[in-house]
Structures are given as C-alpha cells and as structure tokens.
Amino acid sequence: MNNSNTASVCIVGAGSMGVLTGYHLGLAGAAVTFLVRPHRQEQLSRPQVLYSYDDHSLKTYSGYDLITDPAKLAGTSFDFVIITLDTASLRAEAGQKVVDEIGRAFRDTSTAVILGSVGIDLRSWFLERSGIADTQVTQGGLGAFAYEAQRATMPLHPGVKPDLLAKADYAYRHHSPFGFVVDLSAPQVANDFAALYDRSGVSQCSIVSADEYNLIVAAGPPSEAWKLLNWPALADIDSADETWRLGIEAMREFQRLSIFGQAGLAASEQTDAEGFLGFFRQLEENTLPLDLAAFFNYHHGSKLNSQSHETLREALSRGEAEGAEMPALRALIARLPIE
C-alpha cells in the first residue's frame, strides 16, 4: 500500500465488472480511477446507479476519477491495477496498447495487477507482453453476477422491484458471500487485495489456488450445451440428455489439455453429467431472484458469444496439436451457429 491510509486502485474498463468492483472498493475506502475509452466518459461523468438483487435497493456509486488515455498512466502510482477487459478486447490492437502502457508505467514498481480477463494461459501472454514481474500479477474476477440493466430484460421473480430496476445502470446478485475471487499466482498480491476488498463490509474476496482458477475457462462447454437446449430451467434438463452429456464430455476433454497439468487430469476424472448439473441447479437456486438461465443467455449467449466460441476452437486446436482426439469438443463446435 502507499504511505497514506487510502489504497489507490486503477480499474481498466468500466463495464459490469469494473463498476461493481469499483463500487465495493469504494465502500472499502479505496480511491478509484477508471481508465476507459473516450466514448464511455459521458455516462461515467454522472453517478452510476446499481440495483441490488440482494436487498432490492438502489445503490449510488460516485466519487471516482476518470482517464481516457492509457499513456497518462505514466508517472502515476497505484496500489492495484485491475484489468476488466474481456479477452478479445485485451488482445485487440487497442487492448495491446493498454497492456504496453501498463507495462511501461508499472514495471519494476510496487503496483500489483489483477488480471480479470479469462482465457487459456492468458496470464503468461500478459506477463510476456507487459514485462511486469510474475510476482506482481495475479488473476481475479467477479464472484457475483452483474449486468447492464438497460441492455437485458430479466424475468421478474418474486421480490424484484421493477420500478427500481428500471432506474439502474447496472444490476448485481451475490450467490455467495464472495463478490470477488483472486488466485494465488502471486500470493502477496492476492492476500493484499483480499484484505482491501473485505473492508467493504458487504462483500468478501475469495482466494483460490492458481490451478482451480485456471480451470474456470474449461467450464464453457456445458453452457454451450445449455444454449443449444434453448436455456430451459435446469430442473427440466435430464442429465442423460445427449446434448448435455456432449457438453460435459467436451469439458472433460478441455480439462485434459496439458496446460492444466495434473490438476486438469484430476478435474476431468471428477466431472460428470449428474454432478455438474447438480452444481448448476444449486447455483440457480442461490442466484434467485436473478434468473440464472436468463443471465447466462445474456452473458454467454450474446454478450461474449464470439469470444466463447473462439476459446473452444483454441482448446480444440491445442488438443489436436497434442495428439488428443477430442471428439466431443469437435462435435459440440460443429453444432454451434455459424458466425
């Protein structure tokens, strides 16, 4: 931390993840600065309104700073930089420029980086591109669900207040006490960030192993299978359904990629159609009154559709390069809509 009692945090990107994280860090007493594209400045120049599915009230988030030029990171000092861009945006030309500027500004400093983008071995790519030390960079992301309230229409389950939801820029739901999660890729970074985040008093930060966090990306195929089934309630999915089982087997093939090591092999042995469906059903129950199927339809079915499919294709390519057959993943990809 810096010499003052106020932690300083730069959040790269101000979508659902960025704004919700900033809100909780603000409650924790942190000074937050968002790095955003110029076209986002107008909306963020006013307070952001968040609808909480936890207590059905509106929260107002303000008091943050804004910068729009990544070159202006030079000469700044932050305790943490949190990158919330999706993987496609991060690897695009503009995203690579941001990574380069982050590297120039914070290489060989005490600034810690939380990489919130999710991809196969993405941390290695970020370390190489930025030149930032391994000990400065850990991975992390939202543990709660959040979405842009005016861009998605969710079913109104009992308890939801539509009049308040209509006024919100963003909406969120904690399905557990943990609103954020970091891994132990850089243990000091993880522990320091969790200690800061927990000061919010209303949300906690979970710390998991790097192996566990890295395998999150391999959990995509069941969501694609759910999409192919047209997002029914999970109670209506039969674990013996051919499409569901295809998604689970594709996930197991994904987990067995060499990049995941022994942890991936162990996970693939523990993954089965009945158990994962049970996990999803419990998540669905814990997420109410936010509708999980509708949220996944928004988040996976449209918002990150191309990126999700590209990740599956990358997994297939990696598996084939390693000599793995991967018939389930290949069959699942063949059933995806042509983009």
Coordinates of C-alpha atoms in Angstrom, one line a residue:
M1 CA 0.0 0.0 0.0
N2 CA 1.1 3.6 -0.4
N3 CA 2.1 5.8 2.5
S4 CA -1.4 7.1 3.1
N5 CA -4.2 5.1 4.6
T6 CA -6.1 5.3 1.4
A7 CA -5.5 2.5 -1.1
S8 CA -5.4 3.6 -4.7
V9 CA -6.8 1.5 -7.5
C10 CA -6.9 1.9 -11.3
I11 CA -9.7 -0.2 -12.9
V12 CA -9.2 -0.7 -16.7
G13 CA -12.6 -0.8 -18.2
A14 CA -15.9 0.3 -16.7
G15 CA -18.5 -2.3 -17.7
S16 CA -20.4 -4.5 -15.3
M17 CA -17.3 -6.0 -13.7
G18 CA -15.4 -2.7 -13.5
V19 CA -18.3 -0.7 -12.0
L20 CA -19.3 -3.3 -9.4
T21 CA -15.7 -3.9 -8.4
G22 CA -15.2 -0.1 -8.1
Y23 CA -18.4 0.3 -6.0
H24 CA -17.2 -2.3 -3.5
L25 CA -13.7 -0.9 -3.4
G26 CA -15.2 2.5 -2.8
L27 CA -17.1 1.1 0.2
A28 CA -13.7 -0.3 1.3
G29 CA -12.3 3.2 1.3
A30 CA -10.2 2.9 -1.8
A31 CA -9.6 5.8 -4.2
V32 CA -10.7 4.5 -7.6
T33 CA -9.7 5.7 -11.0
F34 CA -11.2 4.2 -14.2
L35 CA -9.3 4.0 -17.5
V36 CA -12.0 4.0 -20.2
R37 CA -12.4 4.7 -23.8
P38 CA -13.4 8.3 -24.6
H39 CA -17.0 7.3 -25.6
R40 CA -17.6 6.0 -22.1
Q41 CA -16.7 9.3 -20.4
E42 CA -20.2 10.8 -20.8
Q43 CA -22.1 8.1 -19.0
L44 CA -19.4 7.8 -16.2
S45 CA -19.4 11.6 -15.7
R46 CA -22.5 11.1 -13.6
P47 CA -23.1 8.8 -10.6
Q48 CA -23.8 5.2 -11.5
V49 CA -26.9 3.6 -10.2
L50 CA -26.8 -0.1 -9.2
Y51 CA -29.8 -2.3 -8.4
S52 CA -29.0 -5.0 -5.8
Y53 CA -30.9 -8.3 -6.1
D54 CA -29.5 -9.0 -2.6
D55 CA -31.7 -6.4 -0.8
H56 CA -33.8 -4.9 -3.7
S57 CA -32.5 -1.4 -3.2
L58 CA -30.6 1.1 -5.4
K59 CA -27.0 2.0 -4.7
T60 CA -25.4 5.1 -6.0
Y61 CA -21.7 5.0 -6.9
S62 CA -19.7 8.2 -7.4
G63 CA -16.5 9.8 -6.3
Y64 CA -14.2 8.1 -8.7
D65 CA -11.8 9.6 -11.2
L66 CA -11.6 9.1 -15.0
I67 CA -8.8 8.9 -17.5
T68 CA -9.2 8.1 -21.2
D69 CA -5.6 8.0 -22.5
P70 CA -3.6 4.9 -21.4
A71 CA -0.4 6.9 -22.0
K72 CA -1.4 9.0 -19.0
L73 CA -0.7 6.1 -16.7
A74 CA 3.0 7.1 -16.9
G75 CA 4.0 8.8 -13.8
T76 CA 1.0 7.6 -11.8
S77 CA 1.2 5.5 -8.7
F78 CA -1.5 2.9 -7.8
D79 CA -1.5 0.1 -5.3
F80 CA -3.6 -2.1 -7.6
V81 CA -4.5 -2.1 -11.3
I82 CA -7.5 -4.3 -12.1
I83 CA -7.9 -5.3 -15.8
T84 CA -11.6 -6.0 -16.5
L85 CA -11.5 -6.1 -20.3
D86 CA -12.7 -9.3 -22.0
T87 CA -10.1 -11.4 -23.7
A88 CA -11.0 -10.4 -27.2
S89 CA -10.7 -6.7 -26.3
L90 CA -7.5 -7.2 -24.4
R91 CA -5.8 -9.0 -27.4
A92 CA -7.1 -6.5 -29.9
E93 CA -4.8 -3.7 -31.1
A94 CA -6.3 -1.1 -28.6
G95 CA -6.1 -3.7 -25.8
Q96 CA -2.4 -4.5 -26.6
K97 CA -1.7 -0.7 -26.4
V98 CA -3.2 -0.6 -23.0
V99 CA -1.1 -3.6 -21.9
D100 CA 2.0 -1.9 -23.2
E101 CA 1.2 1.3 -21.3
I102 CA 0.5 -0.6 -18.1
G103 CA 3.9 -2.3 -18.6
R104 CA 5.7 0.9 -19.1
A105 CA 4.0 2.6 -16.1
F106 CA 4.2 -0.2 -13.5
R107 CA 7.1 -2.5 -14.5
D108 CA 9.6 -2.7 -11.6
T109 CA 7.2 -0.9 -9.2
S110 CA 5.2 -2.0 -6.2
T111 CA 2.0 -1.8 -8.1
A112 CA 0.1 -5.1 -8.2
V113 CA -2.0 -6.2 -11.1
I114 CA -5.3 -8.2 -11.0
L115 CA -5.8 -9.8 -14.5
G116 CA -9.6 -10.2 -14.8
S117 CA -9.7 -11.3 -18.4
V118 CA -10.3 -15.1 -18.8
G119 CA -8.5 -17.2 -21.5
I120 CA -6.3 -20.2 -21.9
D121 CA -2.9 -19.4 -20.4
L122 CA -3.7 -15.7 -20.7
R123 CA -1.5 -14.7 -17.7
S124 CA 1.6 -16.0 -19.5
W125 CA 0.7 -13.8 -22.5
F126 CA 0.1 -10.8 -20.3
L127 CA 3.4 -11.2 -18.5
E128 CA 5.4 -11.5 -21.7
R129 CA 3.6 -8.6 -23.4
S130 CA 3.8 -6.2 -20.4
G131 CA 7.2 -7.2 -19.0
I132 CA 5.7 -6.9 -15.5
A133 CA 7.2 -9.3 -12.9
D134 CA 5.5 -12.6 -12.2
T135 CA 5.2 -11.6 -8.5
Q136 CA 3.2 -8.5 -9.4
V137 CA 0.4 -10.2 -11.3
T138 CA -2.4 -12.5 -10.1
Q139 CA -5.7 -13.5 -11.7
G140 CA -9.1 -12.5 -10.4
G141 CA -12.7 -11.7 -11.3
L142 CA -16.2 -11.2 -10.1
G143 CA -17.7 -13.8 -7.8
A144 CA -21.1 -12.1 -8.1
F145 CA -23.2 -11.8 -11.2
A146 CA -23.7 -8.4 -12.8
Y147 CA -25.2 -7.0 -16.0
E148 CA -26.1 -3.7 -17.7
A149 CA -29.7 -3.3 -16.5
Q150 CA -30.9 -1.4 -19.6
R151 CA -29.4 -3.8 -22.1
A152 CA -31.0 -7.0 -20.8
T153 CA -34.6 -7.9 -19.7
M154 CA -34.7 -10.5 -17.0
P155 CA -37.7 -12.4 -15.7
L156 CA -39.2 -10.7 -12.7
H157 CA -39.2 -13.3 -9.9
P158 CA -40.9 -12.6 -6.5
G159 CA -39.1 -9.8 -4.6
V160 CA -37.7 -7.9 -7.6
K161 CA -38.8 -4.3 -7.7
P162 CA -39.2 -3.4 -11.4
D163 CA -39.6 0.3 -10.7
L164 CA -36.2 0.4 -9.1
L165 CA -34.6 -1.9 -11.6
A166 CA -35.8 0.4 -14.4
K167 CA -33.7 3.3 -12.9
A168 CA -30.5 1.3 -12.7
D169 CA -27.4 1.4 -14.9
Y170 CA -26.2 -2.0 -13.6
A171 CA -27.7 -4.8 -11.5
Y172 CA -26.0 -7.5 -9.5
R173 CA -26.6 -10.5 -7.3
H174 CA -24.3 -12.2 -4.8
H175 CA -24.9 -16.0 -5.0
S176 CA -22.5 -16.5 -2.1
P177 CA -20.7 -14.2 0.3
F178 CA -17.9 -13.7 -2.2
G179 CA -18.3 -10.9 -4.7
F180 CA -14.7 -11.2 -6.0
V181 CA -12.2 -14.0 -6.3
V182 CA -8.4 -14.0 -6.8
D183 CA -5.9 -16.8 -7.2
L184 CA -2.6 -17.5 -5.7
S185 CA -0.5 -16.9 -8.9
A186 CA 1.1 -14.1 -6.9
P187 CA 0.3 -14.8 -3.2
Q188 CA 1.2 -11.5 -1.8
V189 CA -0.9 -9.6 -4.3
A190 CA -3.9 -12.0 -3.7
N191 CA -3.7 -11.6 0.1
D192 CA -3.3 -7.8 0.0
F193 CA -6.1 -7.3 -2.4
A194 CA -8.5 -9.6 -0.5
A195 CA -7.7 -7.7 2.7
L196 CA -8.6 -4.4 1.0
Y197 CA -11.8 -5.8 -0.7
D198 CA -13.1 -7.3 2.5
R199 CA -13.2 -3.9 4.1
S200 CA -16.3 -3.1 2.1
G201 CA -18.3 -4.8 4.8
V202 CA -20.9 -6.1 2.4
S203 CA -18.9 -8.4 0.1
Q204 CA -15.9 -10.7 0.5
C205 CA -13.0 -11.8 -1.7
S206 CA -12.3 -15.5 -2.0
I207 CA -8.7 -16.8 -2.6
V208 CA -8.3 -20.0 -4.6
S209 CA -5.4 -21.9 -6.0
A210 CA -4.0 -21.0 -9.4
D211 CA -4.9 -24.5 -10.6
E212 CA -8.5 -24.1 -9.6
Y213 CA -8.7 -20.6 -11.2
N214 CA -7.1 -21.6 -14.4
L215 CA -9.6 -24.4 -15.0
I216 CA -12.6 -21.9 -15.0
V217 CA -12.1 -21.4 -18.7
A218 CA -12.6 -25.1 -19.3
A219 CA -16.2 -24.9 -17.9
G220 CA -17.5 -23.3 -21.0
P221 CA -18.9 -26.4 -22.9
P222 CA -21.8 -27.1 -20.5
S223 CA -23.0 -23.5 -21.0
E224 CA -22.9 -24.0 -24.8
A225 CA -24.9 -27.2 -24.3
W226 CA -27.4 -25.3 -22.2
K227 CA -27.6 -22.8 -25.0
L228 CA -28.2 -25.5 -27.6
L229 CA -31.1 -26.7 -25.5
N230 CA -32.5 -23.1 -25.6
W231 CA -31.9 -22.2 -22.0
P232 CA -34.6 -24.3 -20.2
A233 CA -34.8 -24.2 -16.4
L234 CA -32.1 -26.5 -15.1
A235 CA -34.7 -28.7 -13.3
D236 CA -36.1 -29.5 -16.8
I237 CA -32.7 -30.8 -18.1
D238 CA -32.2 -34.6 -17.9
S239 CA -28.6 -35.4 -17.0
A240 CA -28.9 -38.3 -19.6
D241 CA -29.8 -35.8 -22.4
E242 CA -27.4 -36.3 -25.3
T243 CA -26.7 -32.6 -25.8
W244 CA -26.0 -32.1 -22.1
R245 CA -23.7 -35.1 -21.9
L246 CA -21.9 -33.9 -25.0
G247 CA -21.2 -30.6 -23.2
I248 CA -19.9 -32.4 -20.2
E249 CA -17.6 -34.7 -22.2
A250 CA -16.3 -31.7 -24.1
M251 CA -15.5 -30.1 -20.8
R252 CA -13.6 -33.2 -19.7
E253 CA -11.5 -33.1 -22.9
F254 CA -10.8 -29.4 -22.4
Q255 CA -9.7 -30.1 -18.8
R256 CA -7.2 -32.7 -20.0
L257 CA -5.2 -30.2 -22.1
S258 CA -1.5 -30.3 -21.0
I259 CA -1.6 -26.6 -20.0
F260 CA -3.8 -27.6 -16.9
G261 CA -1.3 -30.3 -15.8
Q262 CA -2.2 -32.9 -13.1
A263 CA -5.0 -30.6 -11.8
G264 CA -6.8 -30.8 -15.1
L265 CA -6.5 -34.6 -15.3
A266 CA -7.9 -34.8 -11.7
A267 CA -10.7 -32.5 -12.5
S268 CA -11.7 -34.4 -15.6
E269 CA -12.0 -37.6 -13.5
Q270 CA -14.3 -35.8 -11.1
T271 CA -16.5 -34.1 -13.8
D272 CA -19.7 -36.0 -14.7
A273 CA -23.1 -35.1 -16.2
E274 CA -25.1 -35.6 -13.0
G275 CA -22.7 -33.8 -10.7
F276 CA -22.2 -30.8 -12.8
L277 CA -26.0 -30.5 -13.4
G278 CA -26.4 -30.6 -9.6
F279 CA -23.9 -27.9 -9.2
F280 CA -25.7 -25.7 -11.8
R281 CA -29.1 -26.4 -10.1
Q282 CA -27.7 -25.3 -6.7
L283 CA -26.2 -22.2 -8.3
E284 CA -29.6 -21.4 -10.0
E285 CA -31.3 -21.6 -6.6
N286 CA -28.7 -19.5 -4.9
T287 CA -28.9 -16.9 -7.6
L288 CA -32.7 -16.3 -7.4
P289 CA -34.4 -13.9 -7.7
L290 CA -32.0 -13.2 -10.5
D291 CA -32.9 -15.7 -13.2
L292 CA -29.7 -17.8 -13.9
A293 CA -30.9 -19.1 -17.3
A294 CA -31.7 -15.5 -18.5
F295 CA -28.5 -14.2 -17.1
F296 CA -26.4 -16.9 -18.9
N297 CA -28.4 -16.3 -22.1
Y298 CA -27.4 -12.6 -21.9
H299 CA -23.8 -13.1 -20.8
H300 CA -22.8 -16.2 -22.7
G301 CA -25.5 -16.3 -25.4
S302 CA -25.0 -12.8 -26.8
K303 CA -22.5 -10.6 -25.0
L304 CA -19.5 -12.9 -25.2
N305 CA -20.7 -15.3 -27.8
S306 CA -17.9 -15.0 -30.3
Q307 CA -15.2 -15.0 -27.6
S308 CA -16.7 -18.2 -26.0
H309 CA -16.7 -19.9 -29.4
E310 CA -13.1 -18.8 -30.2
T311 CA -12.0 -20.2 -26.8
L312 CA -13.5 -23.6 -27.7
R313 CA -11.8 -23.6 -31.1
E314 CA -8.5 -22.7 -29.4
A315 CA -8.9 -25.6 -27.0
L316 CA -9.6 -28.0 -29.9
S317 CA -6.6 -26.7 -31.8
R318 CA -4.4 -27.2 -28.7
G319 CA -5.7 -30.6 -28.1
E320 CA -5.2 -31.8 -31.7
A321 CA -1.6 -30.4 -31.6
E322 CA -1.0 -32.6 -28.5
G323 CA -2.4 -35.6 -30.3
A324 CA -5.7 -35.8 -28.4
E325 CA -8.7 -36.9 -30.4
M326 CA -11.3 -34.6 -28.6
P327 CA -14.4 -36.0 -30.4
A328 CA -16.9 -34.4 -28.1
L329 CA -15.4 -30.9 -28.3
R330 CA -15.3 -31.2 -32.1
A331 CA -18.9 -32.3 -32.2
L332 CA -20.0 -29.5 -29.9
I333 CA -18.2 -26.9 -32.0
A334 CA -19.8 -28.3 -35.2
R335 CA -23.3 -27.7 -33.6
L336 CA -22.6 -24.1 -32.8
P337 CA -24.2 -21.4 -35.0
I338 CA -22.1 -20.2 -37.9
E339 CA -20.8 -16.7 -37.2

